[in-house]
Amino acid sequence: MSHVSARWLARALSARLEGLDLSPVAVEQATARSIHFVPAGRAAFHVAALEATGLSDGSAHGVVCVDAFAFAGNRGNAAHELGRILAPGARLVLTRALRHGAHPLWEEQARAAGLIVEHVDERPAEPAMWARLYQLWIDHADDLRRELGDHQAQNMLREAHTTLPALAGRRAVLLTLRRPAPRPAGHDAADTMTEPVRRPESDGPATSERTPQ
């Protein structure tokens, strides 16, 4: 995801952030700027691919992947890796794009990674937004080179020239996937929630609480 968005989320949620990027330049910049968002030591950025994050099993209480999944060398392996680092019950939120007329594979990829697709939210305005952004990159190529350097600017311009012609008719979605939490011992699919028990000494109405999953 965008490192700016990642730092904003870390600050808003008071969460520890582990950011990944293929670009050493992007990692260096994100590391230098993180102190403006979160206290020192609460954010770390690493050069890593989605297929090999280097993070421990079940170490993430949430994963957000924005506009990066399409660049994975093997998307099935990337889905499996992101599922591996999720803690039981934790969620992965990621954006996906689908070429016009193509069959979505996210259900199959999620199932193979041991994840459940909870929501598929359509984002109909996104392709047009990216078309405007890519055109701005192309129109301001010299500014990009001055600000980011030739290597990073060239990567962005290559992406813009490659992707811009393919955006027409593309479907964009936001997926929410969850790693199932283990069922408590002694419970099975036939278990049902019983009615709350009223204590004899209580004069108030019986209540029940259930923790959202």
Short mmCIF file of N, CA and C in Angstrom, two decimals, residues 4-183:
data_model
loop_
_atom_site.label_atom_id
_atom_site.label_comp_id
_atom_site.label_asym_id
_atom_site.label_seq_id
_atom_site.Cartn_x
_atom_site.Cartn_y
_atom_site.Cartn_z
N VAL A 4 2.35 6.47 2.71
CA VAL A 4 1.66 7.56 3.40
C VAL A 4 0.39 7.04 4.05
N SER A 5 -0.38 6.23 3.31
CA SER A 5 -1.60 5.64 3.88
C SER A 5 -1.27 4.73 5.05
N ALA A 6 -0.18 3.97 4.93
CA ALA A 6 0.21 3.06 6.00
C ALA A 6 0.56 3.82 7.27
N ARG A 7 1.32 4.90 7.12
CA ARG A 7 1.70 5.68 8.29
C ARG A 7 0.48 6.36 8.92
N TRP A 8 -0.42 6.81 8.07
CA TRP A 8 -1.65 7.43 8.58
C TRP A 8 -2.47 6.43 9.38
N LEU A 9 -2.61 5.21 8.85
CA LEU A 9 -3.36 4.17 9.57
C LEU A 9 -2.69 3.82 10.89
N ALA A 10 -1.38 3.71 10.88
CA ALA A 10 -0.65 3.38 12.11
C ALA A 10 -0.89 4.45 13.17
N ARG A 11 -0.89 5.70 12.76
CA ARG A 11 -1.14 6.79 13.72
C ARG A 11 -2.59 6.77 14.19
N ALA A 12 -3.54 6.59 13.27
CA ALA A 12 -4.95 6.64 13.63
C ALA A 12 -5.35 5.49 14.56
N LEU A 13 -4.72 4.33 14.38
CA LEU A 13 -5.09 3.13 15.13
C LEU A 13 -4.13 2.84 16.28
N SER A 14 -3.10 3.69 16.46
CA SER A 14 -2.07 3.43 17.48
C SER A 14 -1.51 2.02 17.34
N ALA A 15 -1.24 1.65 16.10
CA ALA A 15 -0.78 0.30 15.81
C ALA A 15 0.71 0.31 15.44
N ARG A 16 1.35 -0.83 15.63
CA ARG A 16 2.72 -0.99 15.14
C ARG A 16 2.65 -1.31 13.65
N LEU A 17 3.51 -0.72 12.88
CA LEU A 17 3.49 -0.85 11.42
C LEU A 17 4.72 -1.58 10.93
N GLU A 18 4.49 -2.58 10.08
CA GLU A 18 5.56 -3.26 9.34
C GLU A 18 5.24 -3.06 7.86
N GLY A 19 6.01 -2.19 7.19
CA GLY A 19 5.75 -1.88 5.79
C GLY A 19 6.70 -2.61 4.87
N LEU A 20 6.21 -3.01 3.70
CA LEU A 20 7.00 -3.74 2.72
C LEU A 20 7.00 -3.00 1.39
N ASP A 21 8.12 -3.04 0.71
CA ASP A 21 8.20 -2.44 -0.62
C ASP A 21 9.35 -3.10 -1.37
N LEU A 22 9.21 -3.18 -2.68
CA LEU A 22 10.29 -3.73 -3.50
C LEU A 22 11.41 -2.73 -3.73
N SER A 23 11.11 -1.45 -3.53
CA SER A 23 12.08 -0.40 -3.83
C SER A 23 12.86 0.01 -2.59
N PRO A 24 14.19 -0.13 -2.59
CA PRO A 24 14.99 0.36 -1.46
C PRO A 24 14.85 1.86 -1.25
N VAL A 25 14.66 2.61 -2.35
CA VAL A 25 14.48 4.06 -2.23
C VAL A 25 13.19 4.37 -1.48
N ALA A 26 12.11 3.68 -1.82
CA ALA A 26 10.84 3.90 -1.15
C ALA A 26 10.93 3.54 0.33
N VAL A 27 11.63 2.46 0.64
CA VAL A 27 11.79 2.05 2.04
C VAL A 27 12.59 3.09 2.81
N GLU A 28 13.64 3.59 2.20
CA GLU A 28 14.46 4.62 2.85
C GLU A 28 13.65 5.88 3.12
N GLN A 29 12.87 6.31 2.15
CA GLN A 29 12.06 7.52 2.32
C GLN A 29 10.99 7.32 3.38
N ALA A 30 10.32 6.17 3.34
CA ALA A 30 9.26 5.90 4.32
C ALA A 30 9.82 5.84 5.73
N THR A 31 10.99 5.24 5.89
CA THR A 31 11.62 5.16 7.21
C THR A 31 11.94 6.54 7.74
N ALA A 32 12.49 7.41 6.89
CA ALA A 32 12.86 8.75 7.32
C ALA A 32 11.65 9.58 7.71
N ARG A 33 10.52 9.36 7.05
CA ARG A 33 9.34 10.19 7.28
C ARG A 33 8.41 9.65 8.35
N SER A 34 8.63 8.41 8.79
CA SER A 34 7.70 7.80 9.73
C SER A 34 7.67 8.52 11.07
N ILE A 35 8.76 9.17 11.46
CA ILE A 35 8.81 9.86 12.75
C ILE A 35 7.80 10.99 12.82
N HIS A 36 7.34 11.48 11.67
CA HIS A 36 6.34 12.54 11.64
C HIS A 36 4.93 12.00 11.88
N PHE A 37 4.77 10.69 11.93
CA PHE A 37 3.46 10.08 12.08
C PHE A 37 3.31 9.29 13.37
N VAL A 38 4.33 8.50 13.71
CA VAL A 38 4.24 7.63 14.88
C VAL A 38 5.53 7.76 15.70
N PRO A 39 5.47 7.41 16.99
CA PRO A 39 6.68 7.49 17.81
C PRO A 39 7.80 6.60 17.26
N ALA A 40 9.02 6.96 17.56
CA ALA A 40 10.18 6.18 17.11
C ALA A 40 10.07 4.74 17.59
N GLY A 41 10.37 3.82 16.71
CA GLY A 41 10.34 2.41 17.05
C GLY A 41 9.02 1.73 16.80
N ARG A 42 7.99 2.49 16.39
CA ARG A 42 6.68 1.87 16.18
C ARG A 42 6.38 1.60 14.71
N ALA A 43 7.34 1.91 13.84
CA ALA A 43 7.18 1.62 12.41
C ALA A 43 8.50 1.13 11.85
N ALA A 44 8.43 0.11 11.02
CA ALA A 44 9.63 -0.42 10.37
C ALA A 44 9.26 -0.75 8.93
N PHE A 45 10.18 -0.51 8.02
CA PHE A 45 9.95 -0.76 6.60
C PHE A 45 11.06 -1.66 6.07
N HIS A 46 10.67 -2.60 5.22
CA HIS A 46 11.60 -3.60 4.74
C HIS A 46 11.49 -3.75 3.23
N VAL A 47 12.58 -4.08 2.59
CA VAL A 47 12.56 -4.45 1.18
C VAL A 47 12.18 -5.92 1.11
N ALA A 48 11.01 -6.20 0.55
CA ALA A 48 10.53 -7.58 0.50
C ALA A 48 9.41 -7.68 -0.52
N ALA A 49 9.22 -8.88 -1.04
CA ALA A 49 8.14 -9.17 -1.97
C ALA A 49 6.94 -9.71 -1.23
N LEU A 50 5.75 -9.60 -1.82
CA LEU A 50 4.55 -10.14 -1.19
C LEU A 50 4.63 -11.64 -1.03
N GLU A 51 5.38 -12.31 -1.90
CA GLU A 51 5.49 -13.76 -1.81
C GLU A 51 6.46 -14.20 -0.72
N ALA A 52 7.26 -13.29 -0.19
CA ALA A 52 8.25 -13.63 0.84
C ALA A 52 8.43 -12.42 1.74
N THR A 53 7.52 -12.23 2.68
CA THR A 53 7.54 -11.03 3.51
C THR A 53 8.63 -11.04 4.57
N GLY A 54 9.05 -12.25 4.99
CA GLY A 54 10.02 -12.35 6.07
C GLY A 54 9.42 -12.20 7.45
N LEU A 55 8.09 -12.08 7.54
CA LEU A 55 7.43 -11.94 8.84
C LEU A 55 7.05 -13.31 9.39
N SER A 56 6.85 -13.37 10.70
CA SER A 56 6.57 -14.64 11.36
C SER A 56 5.13 -15.10 11.14
N ASP A 57 4.91 -16.40 11.27
CA ASP A 57 3.56 -16.96 11.17
C ASP A 57 2.63 -16.28 12.18
N GLY A 58 1.45 -15.88 11.73
CA GLY A 58 0.43 -15.35 12.62
C GLY A 58 0.82 -14.09 13.36
N SER A 59 1.77 -13.33 12.83
CA SER A 59 2.27 -12.16 13.56
C SER A 59 1.49 -10.89 13.29
N ALA A 60 0.63 -10.88 12.27
CA ALA A 60 -0.09 -9.67 11.88
C ALA A 60 -1.54 -9.73 12.34
N HIS A 61 -1.98 -8.69 13.04
CA HIS A 61 -3.38 -8.59 13.45
C HIS A 61 -4.24 -7.93 12.39
N GLY A 62 -3.64 -7.53 11.31
CA GLY A 62 -4.34 -6.98 10.16
C GLY A 62 -3.33 -6.69 9.06
N VAL A 63 -3.73 -6.92 7.81
CA VAL A 63 -2.87 -6.64 6.66
C VAL A 63 -3.66 -5.80 5.67
N VAL A 64 -3.05 -4.75 5.17
CA VAL A 64 -3.66 -3.90 4.15
C VAL A 64 -2.71 -3.87 2.95
N CYS A 65 -3.24 -4.19 1.79
CA CYS A 65 -2.44 -4.25 0.57
C CYS A 65 -3.19 -3.47 -0.52
N VAL A 66 -2.72 -2.26 -0.79
CA VAL A 66 -3.40 -1.37 -1.73
C VAL A 66 -2.59 -1.24 -3.02
N ASP A 67 -3.18 -1.69 -4.11
CA ASP A 67 -2.61 -1.51 -5.45
C ASP A 67 -1.21 -2.09 -5.58
N ALA A 68 -0.94 -3.16 -4.85
CA ALA A 68 0.37 -3.81 -4.94
C ALA A 68 0.24 -5.27 -5.36
N PHE A 69 -0.90 -5.89 -5.14
CA PHE A 69 -1.05 -7.32 -5.37
C PHE A 69 -0.83 -7.68 -6.84
N ALA A 70 -1.21 -6.78 -7.74
CA ALA A 70 -1.07 -7.07 -9.16
C ALA A 70 0.38 -7.21 -9.59
N PHE A 71 1.31 -6.67 -8.78
CA PHE A 71 2.72 -6.71 -9.15
C PHE A 71 3.43 -7.93 -8.56
N ALA A 72 2.70 -8.79 -7.85
CA ALA A 72 3.31 -10.00 -7.31
C ALA A 72 3.71 -10.92 -8.46
N GLY A 73 4.86 -11.55 -8.33
CA GLY A 73 5.30 -12.47 -9.37
C GLY A 73 4.37 -13.67 -9.51
N ASN A 74 3.85 -14.15 -8.39
CA ASN A 74 2.90 -15.26 -8.37
C ASN A 74 1.80 -14.90 -7.37
N ARG A 75 0.62 -14.59 -7.86
CA ARG A 75 -0.44 -14.08 -6.98
C ARG A 75 -0.97 -15.15 -6.04
N GLY A 76 -0.98 -16.40 -6.48
CA GLY A 76 -1.38 -17.47 -5.58
C GLY A 76 -0.43 -17.59 -4.40
N ASN A 77 0.87 -17.52 -4.67
CA ASN A 77 1.87 -17.58 -3.60
C ASN A 77 1.77 -16.35 -2.70
N ALA A 78 1.47 -15.18 -3.29
CA ALA A 78 1.34 -13.96 -2.50
C ALA A 78 0.15 -14.07 -1.55
N ALA A 79 -0.98 -14.60 -2.03
CA ALA A 79 -2.15 -14.77 -1.18
C ALA A 79 -1.84 -15.73 -0.03
N HIS A 80 -1.12 -16.81 -0.34
CA HIS A 80 -0.76 -17.78 0.70
C HIS A 80 0.15 -17.14 1.74
N GLU A 81 1.11 -16.32 1.29
CA GLU A 81 2.05 -15.69 2.22
C GLU A 81 1.33 -14.68 3.12
N LEU A 82 0.45 -13.88 2.55
CA LEU A 82 -0.28 -12.91 3.36
C LEU A 82 -1.21 -13.62 4.35
N GLY A 83 -1.78 -14.74 3.92
CA GLY A 83 -2.60 -15.52 4.84
C GLY A 83 -1.77 -16.14 5.95
N ARG A 84 -0.55 -16.55 5.63
CA ARG A 84 0.33 -17.17 6.62
C ARG A 84 0.67 -16.23 7.77
N ILE A 85 0.90 -14.96 7.46
CA ILE A 85 1.31 -14.03 8.51
C ILE A 85 0.14 -13.49 9.31
N LEU A 86 -1.10 -13.77 8.88
CA LEU A 86 -2.27 -13.30 9.62
C LEU A 86 -2.48 -14.14 10.88
N ALA A 87 -2.82 -13.46 11.96
CA ALA A 87 -3.22 -14.16 13.18
C ALA A 87 -4.62 -14.75 12.98
N PRO A 88 -4.96 -15.84 13.68
CA PRO A 88 -6.31 -16.39 13.58
C PRO A 88 -7.36 -15.33 13.90
N GLY A 89 -8.36 -15.22 13.02
CA GLY A 89 -9.41 -14.24 13.19
C GLY A 89 -9.10 -12.88 12.60
N ALA A 90 -7.84 -12.66 12.17
CA ALA A 90 -7.44 -11.37 11.61
C ALA A 90 -7.86 -11.27 10.14
N ARG A 91 -7.85 -10.03 9.64
CA ARG A 91 -8.34 -9.77 8.30
C ARG A 91 -7.26 -9.19 7.39
N LEU A 92 -7.42 -9.49 6.13
CA LEU A 92 -6.61 -8.92 5.05
C LEU A 92 -7.53 -8.11 4.16
N VAL A 93 -7.18 -6.86 3.93
CA VAL A 93 -7.94 -5.98 3.03
C VAL A 93 -7.02 -5.64 1.87
N LEU A 94 -7.48 -5.89 0.65
CA LEU A 94 -6.64 -5.59 -0.49
C LEU A 94 -7.47 -5.18 -1.69
N THR A 95 -6.88 -4.38 -2.55
CA THR A 95 -7.54 -3.98 -3.78
C THR A 95 -7.13 -4.93 -4.89
N ARG A 96 -8.09 -5.22 -5.76
CA ARG A 96 -7.82 -6.06 -6.93
C ARG A 96 -8.46 -5.40 -8.15
N ALA A 97 -7.91 -5.68 -9.30
CA ALA A 97 -8.47 -5.20 -10.56
C ALA A 97 -8.63 -6.38 -11.50
N LEU A 98 -9.64 -6.30 -12.35
CA LEU A 98 -9.97 -7.41 -13.23
C LEU A 98 -10.15 -6.87 -14.64
N ARG A 99 -9.46 -7.49 -15.58
CA ARG A 99 -9.61 -7.07 -16.97
C ARG A 99 -11.03 -7.35 -17.47
N HIS A 100 -11.47 -6.55 -18.40
CA HIS A 100 -12.83 -6.68 -18.93
C HIS A 100 -13.06 -8.09 -19.46
N GLY A 101 -14.11 -8.74 -18.95
CA GLY A 101 -14.48 -10.08 -19.40
C GLY A 101 -13.74 -11.21 -18.73
N ALA A 102 -12.76 -10.91 -17.87
CA ALA A 102 -11.98 -11.96 -17.21
C ALA A 102 -12.74 -12.54 -16.02
N HIS A 103 -12.47 -13.79 -15.70
CA HIS A 103 -13.10 -14.44 -14.55
C HIS A 103 -12.26 -14.17 -13.30
N PRO A 104 -12.88 -13.70 -12.21
CA PRO A 104 -12.11 -13.44 -10.99
C PRO A 104 -11.62 -14.74 -10.36
N LEU A 105 -10.38 -14.72 -9.88
CA LEU A 105 -9.78 -15.89 -9.25
C LEU A 105 -9.63 -15.73 -7.75
N TRP A 106 -10.13 -14.61 -7.18
CA TRP A 106 -9.84 -14.37 -5.77
C TRP A 106 -10.48 -15.39 -4.85
N GLU A 107 -11.65 -15.95 -5.22
CA GLU A 107 -12.25 -16.99 -4.37
C GLU A 107 -11.35 -18.20 -4.29
N GLU A 108 -10.83 -18.64 -5.44
CA GLU A 108 -9.96 -19.81 -5.46
C GLU A 108 -8.65 -19.53 -4.73
N GLN A 109 -8.07 -18.34 -4.95
CA GLN A 109 -6.82 -18.00 -4.29
C GLN A 109 -7.00 -17.89 -2.78
N ALA A 110 -8.11 -17.31 -2.35
CA ALA A 110 -8.37 -17.19 -0.92
C ALA A 110 -8.54 -18.57 -0.29
N ARG A 111 -9.30 -19.42 -0.93
CA ARG A 111 -9.54 -20.77 -0.39
C ARG A 111 -8.22 -21.54 -0.28
N ALA A 112 -7.38 -21.45 -1.31
CA ALA A 112 -6.10 -22.16 -1.28
C ALA A 112 -5.19 -21.64 -0.17
N ALA A 113 -5.37 -20.35 0.20
CA ALA A 113 -4.56 -19.75 1.26
C ALA A 113 -5.18 -19.93 2.64
N GLY A 114 -6.32 -20.64 2.71
CA GLY A 114 -6.98 -20.85 3.99
C GLY A 114 -7.74 -19.63 4.49
N LEU A 115 -8.17 -18.77 3.57
CA LEU A 115 -8.88 -17.55 3.94
C LEU A 115 -10.32 -17.60 3.46
N ILE A 116 -11.15 -16.78 4.09
CA ILE A 116 -12.56 -16.65 3.73
C ILE A 116 -12.78 -15.26 3.15
N VAL A 117 -13.46 -15.18 2.00
CA VAL A 117 -13.82 -13.88 1.43
C VAL A 117 -15.08 -13.39 2.13
N GLU A 118 -14.94 -12.31 2.89
CA GLU A 118 -16.08 -11.76 3.63
C GLU A 118 -16.87 -10.74 2.82
N HIS A 119 -16.15 -9.85 2.11
CA HIS A 119 -16.82 -8.80 1.35
C HIS A 119 -16.10 -8.58 0.03
N VAL A 120 -16.89 -8.26 -0.99
CA VAL A 120 -16.36 -7.79 -2.27
C VAL A 120 -17.05 -6.47 -2.56
N ASP A 121 -16.34 -5.38 -2.38
CA ASP A 121 -16.91 -4.05 -2.55
C ASP A 121 -16.45 -3.47 -3.89
N GLU A 122 -17.42 -3.14 -4.74
CA GLU A 122 -17.10 -2.58 -6.05
C GLU A 122 -16.60 -1.14 -5.91
N ARG A 123 -15.65 -0.78 -6.77
CA ARG A 123 -15.08 0.58 -6.79
C ARG A 123 -15.14 1.10 -8.23
N PRO A 124 -16.33 1.47 -8.69
CA PRO A 124 -16.51 1.81 -10.11
C PRO A 124 -15.74 3.05 -10.56
N ALA A 125 -15.44 3.97 -9.65
CA ALA A 125 -14.76 5.21 -10.05
C ALA A 125 -13.24 5.07 -10.11
N GLU A 126 -12.70 3.93 -9.63
CA GLU A 126 -11.26 3.81 -9.50
C GLU A 126 -10.51 3.79 -10.83
N PRO A 127 -10.94 3.05 -11.86
CA PRO A 127 -10.18 3.06 -13.11
C PRO A 127 -10.01 4.47 -13.69
N ALA A 128 -11.07 5.29 -13.63
CA ALA A 128 -10.96 6.65 -14.15
C ALA A 128 -9.98 7.48 -13.31
N MET A 129 -9.96 7.25 -11.99
CA MET A 129 -9.03 7.97 -11.13
C MET A 129 -7.59 7.62 -11.50
N TRP A 130 -7.32 6.32 -11.71
CA TRP A 130 -5.97 5.90 -12.08
C TRP A 130 -5.60 6.45 -13.46
N ALA A 131 -6.55 6.52 -14.38
CA ALA A 131 -6.26 7.07 -15.70
C ALA A 131 -5.81 8.53 -15.58
N ARG A 132 -6.47 9.30 -14.72
CA ARG A 132 -6.06 10.69 -14.53
C ARG A 132 -4.67 10.77 -13.89
N LEU A 133 -4.42 9.91 -12.90
CA LEU A 133 -3.13 9.92 -12.22
C LEU A 133 -2.00 9.55 -13.16
N TYR A 134 -2.17 8.48 -13.94
CA TYR A 134 -1.14 8.06 -14.87
C TYR A 134 -0.85 9.15 -15.91
N GLN A 135 -1.90 9.82 -16.36
CA GLN A 135 -1.69 10.88 -17.34
C GLN A 135 -0.91 12.04 -16.73
N LEU A 136 -1.16 12.32 -15.46
CA LEU A 136 -0.39 13.36 -14.76
C LEU A 136 1.08 12.97 -14.65
N TRP A 137 1.35 11.70 -14.34
CA TRP A 137 2.74 11.25 -14.29
C TRP A 137 3.43 11.49 -15.62
N ILE A 138 2.75 11.13 -16.71
CA ILE A 138 3.34 11.28 -18.04
C ILE A 138 3.54 12.77 -18.35
N ASP A 139 2.55 13.58 -18.04
CA ASP A 139 2.63 15.01 -18.35
C ASP A 139 3.71 15.72 -17.54
N HIS A 140 4.01 15.19 -16.35
CA HIS A 140 4.99 15.84 -15.47
C HIS A 140 6.20 14.94 -15.23
N ALA A 141 6.64 14.28 -16.28
CA ALA A 141 7.75 13.34 -16.17
C ALA A 141 9.03 14.02 -15.66
N ASP A 142 9.29 15.23 -16.14
CA ASP A 142 10.51 15.93 -15.70
C ASP A 142 10.46 16.25 -14.21
N ASP A 143 9.28 16.62 -13.71
CA ASP A 143 9.14 16.89 -12.27
C ASP A 143 9.37 15.62 -11.46
N LEU A 144 8.88 14.50 -11.94
CA LEU A 144 9.09 13.23 -11.24
C LEU A 144 10.57 12.91 -11.14
N ARG A 145 11.29 13.11 -12.22
CA ARG A 145 12.72 12.79 -12.21
C ARG A 145 13.48 13.67 -11.23
N ARG A 146 13.11 14.94 -11.19
CA ARG A 146 13.79 15.85 -10.25
C ARG A 146 13.48 15.48 -8.80
N GLU A 147 12.23 15.09 -8.53
CA GLU A 147 11.80 14.82 -7.16
C GLU A 147 12.24 13.45 -6.67
N LEU A 148 12.17 12.43 -7.54
CA LEU A 148 12.37 11.05 -7.11
C LEU A 148 13.64 10.40 -7.65
N GLY A 149 14.26 11.03 -8.63
CA GLY A 149 15.41 10.41 -9.26
C GLY A 149 15.01 9.64 -10.50
N ASP A 150 15.99 9.41 -11.37
CA ASP A 150 15.69 8.78 -12.66
C ASP A 150 15.13 7.38 -12.52
N HIS A 151 15.70 6.58 -11.61
CA HIS A 151 15.29 5.18 -11.52
C HIS A 151 13.83 5.05 -11.09
N GLN A 152 13.44 5.71 -9.99
CA GLN A 152 12.08 5.62 -9.50
C GLN A 152 11.10 6.23 -10.50
N ALA A 153 11.47 7.38 -11.07
CA ALA A 153 10.59 8.02 -12.04
C ALA A 153 10.39 7.14 -13.27
N GLN A 154 11.44 6.48 -13.72
CA GLN A 154 11.33 5.61 -14.88
C GLN A 154 10.41 4.44 -14.61
N ASN A 155 10.49 3.88 -13.41
CA ASN A 155 9.58 2.79 -13.04
C ASN A 155 8.13 3.24 -13.07
N MET A 156 7.87 4.43 -12.54
CA MET A 156 6.51 4.95 -12.52
C MET A 156 6.00 5.24 -13.93
N LEU A 157 6.85 5.80 -14.76
CA LEU A 157 6.44 6.12 -16.13
C LEU A 157 6.21 4.85 -16.94
N ARG A 158 7.02 3.83 -16.70
CA ARG A 158 6.81 2.55 -17.39
C ARG A 158 5.44 1.97 -17.00
N GLU A 159 5.14 2.04 -15.71
CA GLU A 159 3.84 1.56 -15.25
C GLU A 159 2.70 2.35 -15.90
N ALA A 160 2.86 3.67 -15.96
CA ALA A 160 1.81 4.52 -16.53
C ALA A 160 1.58 4.19 -18.00
N HIS A 161 2.64 4.08 -18.77
CA HIS A 161 2.50 3.81 -20.20
C HIS A 161 1.95 2.41 -20.47
N THR A 162 2.28 1.46 -19.58
CA THR A 162 1.81 0.08 -19.77
C THR A 162 0.35 -0.08 -19.37
N THR A 163 -0.03 0.53 -18.26
CA THR A 163 -1.35 0.28 -17.68
C THR A 163 -2.43 1.19 -18.24
N LEU A 164 -2.10 2.41 -18.57
CA LEU A 164 -3.10 3.37 -19.01
C LEU A 164 -3.96 2.87 -20.16
N PRO A 165 -3.39 2.25 -21.21
CA PRO A 165 -4.25 1.80 -22.30
C PRO A 165 -5.20 0.66 -21.92
N ALA A 166 -4.90 -0.05 -20.82
CA ALA A 166 -5.70 -1.22 -20.44
C ALA A 166 -6.79 -0.90 -19.43
N LEU A 167 -6.94 0.35 -19.03
CA LEU A 167 -7.88 0.69 -17.96
C LEU A 167 -9.34 0.71 -18.41
N ALA A 168 -9.59 0.94 -19.66
CA ALA A 168 -10.97 1.02 -20.14
C ALA A 168 -11.70 -0.30 -19.90
N GLY A 169 -12.84 -0.24 -19.22
CA GLY A 169 -13.65 -1.43 -18.95
C GLY A 169 -13.15 -2.29 -17.81
N ARG A 170 -12.10 -1.85 -17.11
CA ARG A 170 -11.56 -2.66 -16.03
C ARG A 170 -12.46 -2.58 -14.80
N ARG A 171 -12.59 -3.68 -14.08
CA ARG A 171 -13.36 -3.75 -12.84
C ARG A 171 -12.41 -3.66 -11.66
N ALA A 172 -12.72 -2.78 -10.71
CA ALA A 172 -11.89 -2.62 -9.52
C ALA A 172 -12.72 -2.94 -8.28
N VAL A 173 -12.14 -3.70 -7.36
CA VAL A 173 -12.86 -4.09 -6.15
C VAL A 173 -11.95 -3.96 -4.94
N LEU A 174 -12.59 -3.90 -3.79
CA LEU A 174 -11.89 -3.97 -2.50
C LEU A 174 -12.34 -5.26 -1.83
N LEU A 175 -11.39 -6.14 -1.55
CA LEU A 175 -11.70 -7.44 -0.94
C LEU A 175 -11.36 -7.42 0.54
N THR A 176 -12.23 -8.01 1.33
CA THR A 176 -11.95 -8.24 2.75
C THR A 176 -11.94 -9.75 2.98
N LEU A 177 -10.79 -10.27 3.41
CA LEU A 177 -10.64 -11.70 3.65
C LEU A 177 -10.28 -11.92 5.12
N ARG A 178 -10.63 -13.06 5.64
CA ARG A 178 -10.39 -13.35 7.06
C ARG A 178 -9.78 -14.73 7.21
N ARG A 179 -8.80 -14.84 8.13
CA ARG A 179 -8.31 -16.16 8.51
C ARG A 179 -9.19 -16.67 9.64
N PRO A 180 -9.85 -17.81 9.45
CA PRO A 180 -10.76 -18.30 10.49
C PRO A 180 -10.04 -18.56 11.81
N ALA A 181 -10.72 -18.25 12.89
CA ALA A 181 -10.19 -18.56 14.22
C ALA A 181 -10.53 -20.00 14.56
N PRO A 182 -9.66 -20.72 15.26
CA PRO A 182 -9.96 -22.10 15.63
C PRO A 182 -11.22 -22.18 16.48
N ARG A 183 -12.03 -23.19 16.20
CA ARG A 183 -13.25 -23.39 17.00
C ARG A 183 -12.86 -23.93 18.37
#
